[in-house]
Coordinates of N, CA and C in Angstrom, one line a residue:
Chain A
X1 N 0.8 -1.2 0.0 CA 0.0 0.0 0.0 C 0.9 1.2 0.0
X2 N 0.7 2.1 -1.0 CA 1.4 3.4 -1.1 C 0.9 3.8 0.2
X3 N 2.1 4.8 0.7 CA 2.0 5.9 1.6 C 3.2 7.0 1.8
X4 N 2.9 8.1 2.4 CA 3.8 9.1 2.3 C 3.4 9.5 4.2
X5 N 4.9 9.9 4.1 CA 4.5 9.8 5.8 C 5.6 11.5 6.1
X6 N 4.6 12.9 6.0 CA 5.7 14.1 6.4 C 5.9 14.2 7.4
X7 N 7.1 14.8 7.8 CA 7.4 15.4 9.5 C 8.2 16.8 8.8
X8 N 8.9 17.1 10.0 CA 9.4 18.3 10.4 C 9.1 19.6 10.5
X9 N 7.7 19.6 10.6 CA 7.4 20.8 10.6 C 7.4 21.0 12.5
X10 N 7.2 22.5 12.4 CA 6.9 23.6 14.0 C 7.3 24.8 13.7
X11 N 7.4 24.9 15.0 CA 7.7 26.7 15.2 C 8.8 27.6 14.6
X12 N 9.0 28.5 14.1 CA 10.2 28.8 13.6 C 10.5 30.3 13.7
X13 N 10.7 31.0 13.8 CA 11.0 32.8 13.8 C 11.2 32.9 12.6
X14 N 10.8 34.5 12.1 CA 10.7 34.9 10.7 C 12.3 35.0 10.4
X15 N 12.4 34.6 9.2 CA 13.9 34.5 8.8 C 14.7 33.6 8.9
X16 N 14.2 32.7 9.5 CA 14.4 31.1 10.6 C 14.7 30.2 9.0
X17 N 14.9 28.9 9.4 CA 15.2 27.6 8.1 C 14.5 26.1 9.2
X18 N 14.0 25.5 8.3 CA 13.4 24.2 8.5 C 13.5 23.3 7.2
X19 N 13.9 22.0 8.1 CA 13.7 21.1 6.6 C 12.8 20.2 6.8
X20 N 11.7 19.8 5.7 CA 10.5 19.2 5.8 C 10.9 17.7 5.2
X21 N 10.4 16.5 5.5 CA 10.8 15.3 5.1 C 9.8 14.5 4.9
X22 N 9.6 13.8 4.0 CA 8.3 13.2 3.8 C 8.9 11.7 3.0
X23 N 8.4 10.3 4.1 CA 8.8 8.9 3.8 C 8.0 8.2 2.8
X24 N 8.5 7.7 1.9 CA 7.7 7.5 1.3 C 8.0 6.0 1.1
X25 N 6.5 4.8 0.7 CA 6.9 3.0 0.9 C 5.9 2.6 -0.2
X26 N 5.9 1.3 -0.3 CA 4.8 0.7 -1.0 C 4.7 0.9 -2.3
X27 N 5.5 2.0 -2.8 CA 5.8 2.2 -4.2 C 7.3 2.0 -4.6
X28 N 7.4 2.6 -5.7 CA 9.0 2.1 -6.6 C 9.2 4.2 -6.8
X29 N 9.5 4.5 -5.4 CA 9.8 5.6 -5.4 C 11.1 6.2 -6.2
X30 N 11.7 6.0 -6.5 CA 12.6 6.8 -7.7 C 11.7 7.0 -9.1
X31 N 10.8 6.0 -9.3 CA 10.3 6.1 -10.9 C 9.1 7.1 -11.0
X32 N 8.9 8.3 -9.7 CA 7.6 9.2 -9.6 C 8.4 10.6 -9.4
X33 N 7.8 11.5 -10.2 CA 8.8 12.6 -9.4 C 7.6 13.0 -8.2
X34 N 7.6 13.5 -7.6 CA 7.0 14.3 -6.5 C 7.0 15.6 -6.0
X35 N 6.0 15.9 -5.4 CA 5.7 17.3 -5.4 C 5.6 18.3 -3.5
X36 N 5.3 19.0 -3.3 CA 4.7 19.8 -2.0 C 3.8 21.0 -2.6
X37 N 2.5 20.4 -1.8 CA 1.9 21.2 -1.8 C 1.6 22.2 -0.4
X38 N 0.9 22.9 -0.5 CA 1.2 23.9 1.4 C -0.7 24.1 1.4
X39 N -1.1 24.4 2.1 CA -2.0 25.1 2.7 C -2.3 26.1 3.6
X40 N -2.3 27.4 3.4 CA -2.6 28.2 4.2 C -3.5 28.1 5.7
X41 N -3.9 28.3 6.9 CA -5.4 27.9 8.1 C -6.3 28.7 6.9
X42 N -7.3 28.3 6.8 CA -8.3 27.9 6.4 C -8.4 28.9 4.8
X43 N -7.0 28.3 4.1 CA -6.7 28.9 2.1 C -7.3 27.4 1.5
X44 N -7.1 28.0 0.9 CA -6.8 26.9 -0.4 C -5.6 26.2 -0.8
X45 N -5.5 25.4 -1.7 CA -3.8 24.3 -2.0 C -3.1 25.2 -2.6
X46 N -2.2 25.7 -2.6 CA -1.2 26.2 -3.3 C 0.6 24.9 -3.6
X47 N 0.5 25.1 -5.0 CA 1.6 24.2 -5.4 C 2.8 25.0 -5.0
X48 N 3.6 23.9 -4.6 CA 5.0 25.0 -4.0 C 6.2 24.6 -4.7
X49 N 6.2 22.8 -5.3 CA 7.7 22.4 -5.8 C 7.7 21.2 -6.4
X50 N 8.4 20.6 -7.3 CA 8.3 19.7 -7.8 C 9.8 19.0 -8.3
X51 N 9.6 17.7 -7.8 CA 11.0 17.2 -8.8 C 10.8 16.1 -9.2
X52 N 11.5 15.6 -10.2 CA 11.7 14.3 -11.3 C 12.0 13.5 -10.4
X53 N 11.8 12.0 -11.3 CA 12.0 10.9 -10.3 C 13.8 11.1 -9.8
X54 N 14.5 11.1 -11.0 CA 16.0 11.4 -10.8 C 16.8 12.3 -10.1
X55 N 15.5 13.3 -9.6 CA 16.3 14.5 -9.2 C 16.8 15.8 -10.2
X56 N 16.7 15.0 -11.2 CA 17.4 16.3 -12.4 C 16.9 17.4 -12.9
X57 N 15.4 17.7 -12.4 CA 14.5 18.5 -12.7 C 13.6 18.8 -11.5
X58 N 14.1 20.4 -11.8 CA 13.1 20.5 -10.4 C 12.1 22.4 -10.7
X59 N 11.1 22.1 -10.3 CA 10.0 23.4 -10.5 C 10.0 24.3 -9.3
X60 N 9.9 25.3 -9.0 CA 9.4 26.3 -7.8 C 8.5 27.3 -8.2
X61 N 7.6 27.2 -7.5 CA 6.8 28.2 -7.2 C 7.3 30.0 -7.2
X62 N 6.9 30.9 -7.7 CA 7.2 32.3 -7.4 C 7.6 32.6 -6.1
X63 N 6.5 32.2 -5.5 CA 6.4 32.8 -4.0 C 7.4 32.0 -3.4
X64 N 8.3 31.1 -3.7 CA 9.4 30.4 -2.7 C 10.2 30.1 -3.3
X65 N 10.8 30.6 -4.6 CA 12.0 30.4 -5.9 C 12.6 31.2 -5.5
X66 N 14.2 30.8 -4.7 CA 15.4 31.3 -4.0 C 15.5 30.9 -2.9
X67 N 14.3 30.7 -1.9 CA 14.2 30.4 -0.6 C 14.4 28.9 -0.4
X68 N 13.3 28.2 -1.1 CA 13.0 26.9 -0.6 C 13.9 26.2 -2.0
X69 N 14.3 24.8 -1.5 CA 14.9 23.8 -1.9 C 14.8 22.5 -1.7
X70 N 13.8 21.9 -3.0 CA 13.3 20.5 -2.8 C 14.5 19.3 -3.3
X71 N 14.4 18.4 -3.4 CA 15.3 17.0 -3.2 C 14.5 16.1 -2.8
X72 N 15.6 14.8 -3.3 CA 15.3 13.5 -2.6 C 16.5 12.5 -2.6
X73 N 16.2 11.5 -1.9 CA 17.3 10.6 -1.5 C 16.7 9.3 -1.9
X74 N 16.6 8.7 -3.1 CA 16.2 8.0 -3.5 C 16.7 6.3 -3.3
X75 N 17.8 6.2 -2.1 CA 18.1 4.9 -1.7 C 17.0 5.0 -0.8
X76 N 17.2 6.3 0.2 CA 16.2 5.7 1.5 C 15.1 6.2 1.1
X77 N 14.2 6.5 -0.2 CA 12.8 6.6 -0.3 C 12.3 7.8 0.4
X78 N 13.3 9.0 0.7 CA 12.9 10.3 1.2 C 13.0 11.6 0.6
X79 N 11.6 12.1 0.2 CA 11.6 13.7 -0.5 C 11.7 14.5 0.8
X80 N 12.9 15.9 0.2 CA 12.7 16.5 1.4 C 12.5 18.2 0.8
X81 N 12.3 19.1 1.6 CA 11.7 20.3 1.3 C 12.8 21.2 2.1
X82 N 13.9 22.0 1.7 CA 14.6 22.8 2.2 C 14.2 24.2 2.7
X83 N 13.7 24.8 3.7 CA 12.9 26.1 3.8 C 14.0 27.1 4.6
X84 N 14.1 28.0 3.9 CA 15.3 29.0 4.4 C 14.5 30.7 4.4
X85 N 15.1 31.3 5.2 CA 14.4 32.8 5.1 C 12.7 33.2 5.0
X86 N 12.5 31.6 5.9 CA 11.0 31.9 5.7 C 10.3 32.9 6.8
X87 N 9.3 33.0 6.0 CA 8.4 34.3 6.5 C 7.1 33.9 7.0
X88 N 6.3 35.0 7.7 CA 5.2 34.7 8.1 C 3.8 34.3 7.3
X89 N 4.4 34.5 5.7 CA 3.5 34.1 4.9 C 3.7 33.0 4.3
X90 N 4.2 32.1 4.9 CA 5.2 30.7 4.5 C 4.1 29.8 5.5
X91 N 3.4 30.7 6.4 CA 2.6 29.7 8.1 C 1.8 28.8 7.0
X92 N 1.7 27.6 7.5 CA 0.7 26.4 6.6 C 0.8 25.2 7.1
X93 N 0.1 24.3 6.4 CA 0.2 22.9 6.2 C 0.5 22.5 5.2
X94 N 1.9 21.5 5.3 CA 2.6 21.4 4.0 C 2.5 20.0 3.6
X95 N 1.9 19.2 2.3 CA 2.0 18.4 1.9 C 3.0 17.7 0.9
X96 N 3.5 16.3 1.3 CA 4.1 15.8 0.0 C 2.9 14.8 -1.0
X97 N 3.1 14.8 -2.0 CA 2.4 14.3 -3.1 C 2.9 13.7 -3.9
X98 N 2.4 12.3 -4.6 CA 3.4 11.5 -5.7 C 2.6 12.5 -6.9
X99 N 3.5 12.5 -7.8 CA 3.3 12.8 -9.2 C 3.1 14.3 -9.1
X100 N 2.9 15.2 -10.3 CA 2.9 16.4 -10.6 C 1.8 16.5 -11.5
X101 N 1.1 16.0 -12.1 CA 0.2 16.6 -13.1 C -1.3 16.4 -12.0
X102 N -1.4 15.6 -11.4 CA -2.5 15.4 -10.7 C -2.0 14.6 -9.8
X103 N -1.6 14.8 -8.5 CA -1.0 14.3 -7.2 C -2.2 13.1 -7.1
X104 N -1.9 11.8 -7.0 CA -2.7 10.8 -6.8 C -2.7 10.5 -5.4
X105 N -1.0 10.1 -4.7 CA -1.3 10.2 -3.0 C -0.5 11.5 -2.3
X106 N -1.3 11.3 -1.1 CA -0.9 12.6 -0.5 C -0.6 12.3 0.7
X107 N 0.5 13.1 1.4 CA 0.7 12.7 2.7 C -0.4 13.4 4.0
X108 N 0.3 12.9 5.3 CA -0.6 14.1 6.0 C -0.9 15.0 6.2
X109 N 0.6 15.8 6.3 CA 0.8 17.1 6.3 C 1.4 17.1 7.6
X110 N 2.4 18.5 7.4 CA 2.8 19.1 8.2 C 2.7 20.4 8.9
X111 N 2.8 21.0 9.8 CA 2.4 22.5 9.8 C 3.6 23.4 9.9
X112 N 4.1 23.8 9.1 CA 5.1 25.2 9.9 C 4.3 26.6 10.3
X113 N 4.9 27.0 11.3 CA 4.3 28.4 11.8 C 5.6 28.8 11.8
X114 N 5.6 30.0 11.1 CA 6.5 31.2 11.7 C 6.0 32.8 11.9
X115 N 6.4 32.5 13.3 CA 6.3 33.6 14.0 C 7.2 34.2 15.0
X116 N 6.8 35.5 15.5 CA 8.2 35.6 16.8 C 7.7 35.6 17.6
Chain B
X1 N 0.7 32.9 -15.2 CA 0.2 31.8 -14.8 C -1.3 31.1 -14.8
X2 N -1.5 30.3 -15.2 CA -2.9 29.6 -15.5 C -4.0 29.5 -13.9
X3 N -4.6 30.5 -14.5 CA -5.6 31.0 -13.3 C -6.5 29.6 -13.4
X4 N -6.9 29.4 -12.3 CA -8.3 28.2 -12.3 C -9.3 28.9 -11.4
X5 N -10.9 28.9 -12.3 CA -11.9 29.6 -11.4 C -12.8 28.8 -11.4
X6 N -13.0 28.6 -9.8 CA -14.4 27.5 -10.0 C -15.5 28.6 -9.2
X7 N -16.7 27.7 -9.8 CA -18.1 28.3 -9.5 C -18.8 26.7 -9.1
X8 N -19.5 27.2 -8.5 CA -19.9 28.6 -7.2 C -18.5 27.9 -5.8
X9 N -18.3 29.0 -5.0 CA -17.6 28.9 -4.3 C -18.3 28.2 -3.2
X10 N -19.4 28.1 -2.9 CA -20.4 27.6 -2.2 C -21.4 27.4 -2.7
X11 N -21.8 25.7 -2.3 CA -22.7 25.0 -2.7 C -23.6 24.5 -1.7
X12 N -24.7 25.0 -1.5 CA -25.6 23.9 -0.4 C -26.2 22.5 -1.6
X13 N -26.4 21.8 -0.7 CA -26.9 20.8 -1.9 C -28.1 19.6 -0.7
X14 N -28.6 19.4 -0.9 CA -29.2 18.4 -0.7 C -29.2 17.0 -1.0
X15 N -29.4 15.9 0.2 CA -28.6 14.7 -0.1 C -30.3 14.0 -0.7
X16 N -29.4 13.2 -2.1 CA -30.1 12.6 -3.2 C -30.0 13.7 -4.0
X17 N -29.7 14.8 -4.0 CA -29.9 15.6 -5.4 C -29.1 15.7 -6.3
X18 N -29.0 15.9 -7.4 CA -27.5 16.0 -7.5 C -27.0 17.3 -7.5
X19 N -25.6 17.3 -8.0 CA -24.6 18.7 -8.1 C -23.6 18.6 -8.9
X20 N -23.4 20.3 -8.8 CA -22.0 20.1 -10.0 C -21.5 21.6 -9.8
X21 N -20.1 21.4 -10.1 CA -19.2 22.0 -9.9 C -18.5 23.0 -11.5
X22 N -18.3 23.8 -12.1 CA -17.3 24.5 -12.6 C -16.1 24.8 -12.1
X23 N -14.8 24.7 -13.5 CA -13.8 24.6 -13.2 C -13.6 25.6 -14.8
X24 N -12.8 26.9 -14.8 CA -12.6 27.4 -15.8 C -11.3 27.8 -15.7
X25 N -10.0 27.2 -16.8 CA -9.4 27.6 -16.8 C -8.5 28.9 -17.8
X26 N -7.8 29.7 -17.4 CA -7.3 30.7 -18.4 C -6.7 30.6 -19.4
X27 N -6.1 29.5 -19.4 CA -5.3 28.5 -21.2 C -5.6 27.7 -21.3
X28 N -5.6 27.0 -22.2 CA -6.0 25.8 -22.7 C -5.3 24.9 -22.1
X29 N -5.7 23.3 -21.7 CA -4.7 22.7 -21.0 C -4.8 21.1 -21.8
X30 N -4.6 21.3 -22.9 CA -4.0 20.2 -23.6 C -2.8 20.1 -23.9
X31 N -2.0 19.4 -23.4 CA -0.5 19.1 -23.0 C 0.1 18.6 -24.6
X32 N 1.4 18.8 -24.7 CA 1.9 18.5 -26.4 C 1.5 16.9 -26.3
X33 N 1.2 16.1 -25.0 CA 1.4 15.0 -25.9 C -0.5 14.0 -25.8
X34 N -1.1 15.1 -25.9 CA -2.2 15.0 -26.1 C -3.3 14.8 -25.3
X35 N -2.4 14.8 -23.9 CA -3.5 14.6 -23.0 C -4.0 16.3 -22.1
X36 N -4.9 16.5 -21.4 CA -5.6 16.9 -20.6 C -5.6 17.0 -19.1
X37 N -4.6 17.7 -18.8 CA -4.6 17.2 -17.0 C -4.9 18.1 -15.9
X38 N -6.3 17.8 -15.8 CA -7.5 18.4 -15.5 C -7.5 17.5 -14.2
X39 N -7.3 18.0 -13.0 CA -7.9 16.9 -11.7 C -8.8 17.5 -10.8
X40 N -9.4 16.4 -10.5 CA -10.4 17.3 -9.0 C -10.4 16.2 -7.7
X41 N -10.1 17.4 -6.9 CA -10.1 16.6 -5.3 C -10.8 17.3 -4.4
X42 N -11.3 16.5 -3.3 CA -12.0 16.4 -2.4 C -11.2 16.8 -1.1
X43 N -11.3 17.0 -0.5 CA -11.1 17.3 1.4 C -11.8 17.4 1.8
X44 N -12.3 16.8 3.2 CA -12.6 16.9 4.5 C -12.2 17.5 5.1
X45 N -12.7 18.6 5.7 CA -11.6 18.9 7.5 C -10.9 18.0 8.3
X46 N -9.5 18.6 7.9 CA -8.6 18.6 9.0 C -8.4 17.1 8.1
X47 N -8.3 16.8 6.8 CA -7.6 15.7 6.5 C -6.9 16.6 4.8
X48 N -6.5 15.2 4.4 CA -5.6 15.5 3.1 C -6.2 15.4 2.0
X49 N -5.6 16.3 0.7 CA -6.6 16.4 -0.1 C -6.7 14.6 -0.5
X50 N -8.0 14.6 -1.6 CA -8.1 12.9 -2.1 C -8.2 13.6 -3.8
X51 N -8.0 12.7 -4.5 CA -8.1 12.7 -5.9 C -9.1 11.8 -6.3
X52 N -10.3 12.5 -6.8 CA -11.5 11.8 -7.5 C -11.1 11.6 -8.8
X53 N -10.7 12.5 -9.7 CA -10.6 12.2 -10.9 C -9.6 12.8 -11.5
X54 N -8.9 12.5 -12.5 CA -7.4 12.9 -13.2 C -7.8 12.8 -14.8
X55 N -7.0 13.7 -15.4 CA -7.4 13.9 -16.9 C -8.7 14.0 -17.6
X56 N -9.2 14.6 -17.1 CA -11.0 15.2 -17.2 C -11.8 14.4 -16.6
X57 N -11.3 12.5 -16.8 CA -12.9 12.5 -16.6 C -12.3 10.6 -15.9
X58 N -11.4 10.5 -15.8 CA -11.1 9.1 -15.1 C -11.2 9.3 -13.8
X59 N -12.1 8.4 -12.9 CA -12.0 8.3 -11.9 C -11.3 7.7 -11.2
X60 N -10.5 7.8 -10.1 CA -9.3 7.0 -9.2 C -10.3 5.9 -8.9
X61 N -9.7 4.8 -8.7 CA -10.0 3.7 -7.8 C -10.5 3.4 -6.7
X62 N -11.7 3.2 -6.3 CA -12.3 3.3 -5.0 C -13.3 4.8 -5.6
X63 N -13.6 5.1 -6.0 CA -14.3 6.9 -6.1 C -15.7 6.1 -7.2
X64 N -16.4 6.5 -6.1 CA -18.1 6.3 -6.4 C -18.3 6.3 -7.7
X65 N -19.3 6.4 -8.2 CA -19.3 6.3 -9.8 C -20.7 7.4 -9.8
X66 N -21.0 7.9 -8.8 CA -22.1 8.9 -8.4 C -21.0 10.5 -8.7
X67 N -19.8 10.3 -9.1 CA -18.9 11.4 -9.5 C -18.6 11.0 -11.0
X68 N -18.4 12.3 -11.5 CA -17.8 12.1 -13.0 C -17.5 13.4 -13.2
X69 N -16.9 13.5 -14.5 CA -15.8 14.8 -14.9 C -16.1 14.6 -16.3
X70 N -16.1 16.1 -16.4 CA -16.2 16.5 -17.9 C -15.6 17.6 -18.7
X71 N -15.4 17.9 -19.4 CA -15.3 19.1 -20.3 C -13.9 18.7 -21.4
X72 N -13.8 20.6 -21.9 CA -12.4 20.1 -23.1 C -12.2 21.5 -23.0
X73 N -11.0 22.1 -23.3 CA -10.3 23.6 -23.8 C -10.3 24.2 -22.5
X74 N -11.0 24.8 -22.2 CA -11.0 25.4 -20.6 C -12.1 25.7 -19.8
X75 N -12.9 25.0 -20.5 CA -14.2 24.8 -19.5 C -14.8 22.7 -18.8
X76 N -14.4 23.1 -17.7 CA -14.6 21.8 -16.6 C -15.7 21.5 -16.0
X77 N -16.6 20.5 -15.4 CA -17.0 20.0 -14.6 C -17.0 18.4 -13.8
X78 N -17.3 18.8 -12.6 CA -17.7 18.2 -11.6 C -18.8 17.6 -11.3
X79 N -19.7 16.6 -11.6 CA -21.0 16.6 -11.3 C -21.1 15.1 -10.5
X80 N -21.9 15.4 -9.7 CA -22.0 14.3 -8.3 C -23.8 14.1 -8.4
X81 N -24.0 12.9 -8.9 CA -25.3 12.3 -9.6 C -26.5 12.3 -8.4
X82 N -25.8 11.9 -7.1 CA -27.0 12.1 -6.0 C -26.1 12.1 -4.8
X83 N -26.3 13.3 -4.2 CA -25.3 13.5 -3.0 C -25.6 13.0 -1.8
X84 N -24.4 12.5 -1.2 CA -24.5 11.9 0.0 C -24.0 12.6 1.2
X85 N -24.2 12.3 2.0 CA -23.7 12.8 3.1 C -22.1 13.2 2.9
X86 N -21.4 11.7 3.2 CA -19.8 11.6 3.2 C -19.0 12.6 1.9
X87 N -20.1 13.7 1.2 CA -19.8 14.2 -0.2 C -19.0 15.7 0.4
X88 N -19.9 15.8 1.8 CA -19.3 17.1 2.2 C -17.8 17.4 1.7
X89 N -17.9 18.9 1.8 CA -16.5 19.1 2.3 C -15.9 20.1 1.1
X90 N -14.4 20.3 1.1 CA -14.4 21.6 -0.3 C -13.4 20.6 -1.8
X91 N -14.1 21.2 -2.7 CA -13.5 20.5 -4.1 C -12.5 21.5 -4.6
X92 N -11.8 21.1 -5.0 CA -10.5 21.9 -6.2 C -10.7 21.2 -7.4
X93 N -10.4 21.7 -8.2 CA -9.9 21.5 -9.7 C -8.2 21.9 -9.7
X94 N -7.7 21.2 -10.4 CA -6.1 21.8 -10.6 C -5.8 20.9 -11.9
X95 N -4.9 22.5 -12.1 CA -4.5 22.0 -13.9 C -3.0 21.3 -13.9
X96 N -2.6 20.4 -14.6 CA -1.2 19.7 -14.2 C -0.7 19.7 -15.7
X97 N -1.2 20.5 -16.6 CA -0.4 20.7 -18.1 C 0.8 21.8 -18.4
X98 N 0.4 22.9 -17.5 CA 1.2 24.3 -17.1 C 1.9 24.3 -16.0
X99 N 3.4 24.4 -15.9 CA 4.5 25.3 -15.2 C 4.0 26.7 -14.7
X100 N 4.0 27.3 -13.4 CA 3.3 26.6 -12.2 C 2.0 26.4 -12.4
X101 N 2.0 24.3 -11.2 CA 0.8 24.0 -11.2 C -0.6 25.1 -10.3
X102 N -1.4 25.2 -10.9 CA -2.6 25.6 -10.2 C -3.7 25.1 -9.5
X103 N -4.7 25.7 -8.8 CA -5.6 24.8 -8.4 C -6.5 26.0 -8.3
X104 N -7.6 25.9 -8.7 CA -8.9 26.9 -7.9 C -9.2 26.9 -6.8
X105 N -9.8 28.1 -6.5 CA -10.1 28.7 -5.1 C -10.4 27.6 -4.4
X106 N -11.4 26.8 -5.0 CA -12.0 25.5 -4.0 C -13.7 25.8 -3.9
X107 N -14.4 24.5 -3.7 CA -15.8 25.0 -3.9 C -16.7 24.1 -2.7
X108 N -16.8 25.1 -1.4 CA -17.5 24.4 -0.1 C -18.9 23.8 -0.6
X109 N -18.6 22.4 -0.9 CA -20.1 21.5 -0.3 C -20.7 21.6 1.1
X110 N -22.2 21.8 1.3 CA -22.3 21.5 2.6 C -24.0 20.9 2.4
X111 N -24.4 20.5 3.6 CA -26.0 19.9 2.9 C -26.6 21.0 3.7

């Protein structure tokens, strides 16, 4: 059974860095690229990042192109989400997702808050 | 960037009736290699989104057959044949043909 399993999210101060990790099993994770999606308290999905199964290709969002830096480690089956210089408009729930054109699974989510 | 606008943003609906959803997008979303990646998902509060359907009109696995998906060029729907209770909750559409991906506002079901 596919699953994706995020952590690392919490509290952080504006300007702060967090790195988001999301496990992923049950599938042939190298052969999917995968994505993060975020959620604002009570927004809508906003797409934040995307990479190829290989790593060689990777998309960002406006709102986090310079800041945030996605990857993965494709021995141990972990996408992770680099968050640097984040801001108070970065607060959410952050999801990982297989695939990019239409995310089929989705993890739980995580929340970062930044605030002081 | 490829705006997605759905209507109505709120939906009361009544369980057995049906419903449906609009999804309009700002460019065309036929991809060069001929497909359409058009999806719509489902949430519940305080869970993760679910994917009902991908590329206009296929439904995922497990997803009622009381849901279907339609359209072509940039006009979308959603229509849910007789609603149920478990239907609550808010829908997106998101386009997966355009660099960056989108999603619309989202469209609150409630009975």
């Amino acid at each position: 059974e596919e699953q994706l399993l995020d952590s690392g999210g919490g509290l952080v101060q504006p300007g702060g860095s967090l790195r988001l990790s999301c496990a992923a099993s049950g599938f042939t994770f190298s052969t999917y690229s995968m994505s993060w999606v975020r959620q604002a308290p009570g927004k809508g999905l906003e797409w934040v990042s995307v990479i190829s199964g290989d790593g060689g290709t990777k998309y960002y969002a406006d709102s986090v192109k310079g800041r945030f830096t996605i990857s993965r480690d494709n021995s141990k089956n972990i996408l992770y989400l680099q968050m640097d210089s984040l801001r108070a408009d970065d607060t959410a729930v952050y999801y990982c997702a297989r695939g990019s054109s239409g995310p089929d699974y989705w993890g739980q989510g995580t929340l970062v808050t930044v605030s002081s | 960037d490829v705006v997605m606008t759905q209507s109505p943003l709120s939906l009361p609906v009544t369980l057995g009736q049906p419903a449906s959803i609009s999804c309009r997008s700002s460019q065309g979303l036929v991809y060069r290699d001929g497909n359409t990646y058009l999806s719509w998902f489902h949430q519940r509060p305080g869970q993760s989104p679910r994917r009902l359907i991908y590329k206009v009109s296929i439904r995922d696995s497990g997803v009622p057959d009381r849901f279907s998906g339609s359209g072509s060029g940039t006009d979308f729907t959603l229509k849910i044949s007789r609603v149920e209770a478990e239907d609550v909750g808010v829908y997106y559409c998101m386009q997966g043909t355009h660099w960056p991906r989108t999603f619309g506002q989202g469209t609150k079901v409630e009975i």
